[in-house]
């Protein structure tokens, strides 16, 4: 997975990411609420956690979850 930042906000795998428009198992919810671009420093601070390279799957999910929370 590639995480990127642009002037328009967060990008995952080179696609704009809006946590309000997240499809899950073929079902999607869309929102017309405008998304303010997140602060890149807040999201990157997640990677300052100790032992992030040795995180297991559950810890990886928690890391991604905290990134999404900081992007809101």
Coordinates of C-alpha atoms in Angstrom, one line a residue:
X1 CA 0.0 0.0 0.0
X2 CA 1.3 3.4 -0.9
X3 CA 0.3 6.4 1.3
X4 CA 0.7 9.8 -0.3
X5 CA -0.2 13.4 0.4
X6 CA -1.2 16.1 -2.0
X7 CA -2.6 19.6 -1.7
X8 CA -6.1 17.9 -2.1
X9 CA -5.5 15.5 0.8
X10 CA -4.6 11.9 1.6
X11 CA -4.0 9.4 -1.2
X12 CA -3.9 5.6 -0.8
X13 CA -2.4 3.6 -3.7
X14 CA -2.4 6.8 -5.8
X15 CA -6.2 7.3 -5.4
X16 CA -7.8 10.1 -3.5
X17 CA -9.0 8.8 -0.1
X18 CA -12.2 10.1 1.4
X19 CA -13.1 8.2 4.6
X20 CA -16.7 9.2 4.2
X21 CA -16.9 7.3 0.9
X22 CA -15.5 3.9 1.8
X23 CA -16.9 0.8 0.1
X24 CA -17.0 -2.4 2.1
X25 CA -17.8 -5.9 0.6
X26 CA -19.5 -4.4 -2.4
X27 CA -21.7 -2.0 -0.4
X28 CA -20.7 1.7 -0.4
X29 CA -21.9 4.8 1.4
X30 CA -21.3 8.1 -0.3
X31 CA -21.4 11.5 1.4
X32 CA -21.6 15.0 -0.1
X33 CA -19.9 16.5 3.0
X34 CA -16.8 18.3 1.8
X35 CA -13.6 16.8 3.2
X36 CA -11.0 19.2 4.5
X37 CA -7.5 18.0 3.6
X38 CA -5.8 16.4 6.7
X39 CA -2.6 17.6 8.2
X40 CA 0.2 15.3 6.9
X41 CA 2.2 15.7 10.1
X42 CA -0.7 14.3 12.2
X43 CA -1.0 11.2 10.0
X44 CA 2.8 10.6 9.7
X45 CA 3.0 10.8 13.5
X46 CA 1.4 7.3 13.5
X47 CA 4.7 5.9 12.1
X48 CA 6.6 7.1 15.1
X49 CA 5.3 4.3 17.2
X50 CA 8.0 1.9 18.5
X51 CA 8.4 -1.4 16.6
X52 CA 6.1 -0.5 13.7
X53 CA 8.1 -2.7 11.3
X54 CA 7.4 -5.8 13.5
X55 CA 3.7 -5.2 13.8
X56 CA 1.4 -8.2 13.3
X57 CA -1.8 -8.1 11.3
X58 CA -4.0 -6.9 14.2
X59 CA -1.5 -4.1 15.1
X60 CA -1.4 -3.1 11.4
X61 CA -5.2 -2.7 11.4
X62 CA -4.9 -0.5 14.5
X63 CA -2.2 1.6 12.8
X64 CA -4.4 2.1 9.7
X65 CA -7.4 2.9 11.9
X66 CA -5.5 5.6 13.7
X67 CA -4.3 7.0 10.4
X68 CA -8.0 7.2 9.2
X69 CA -9.0 8.8 12.5
X70 CA -6.3 11.5 12.2
X71 CA -7.4 12.2 8.6
X72 CA -10.9 13.2 9.7

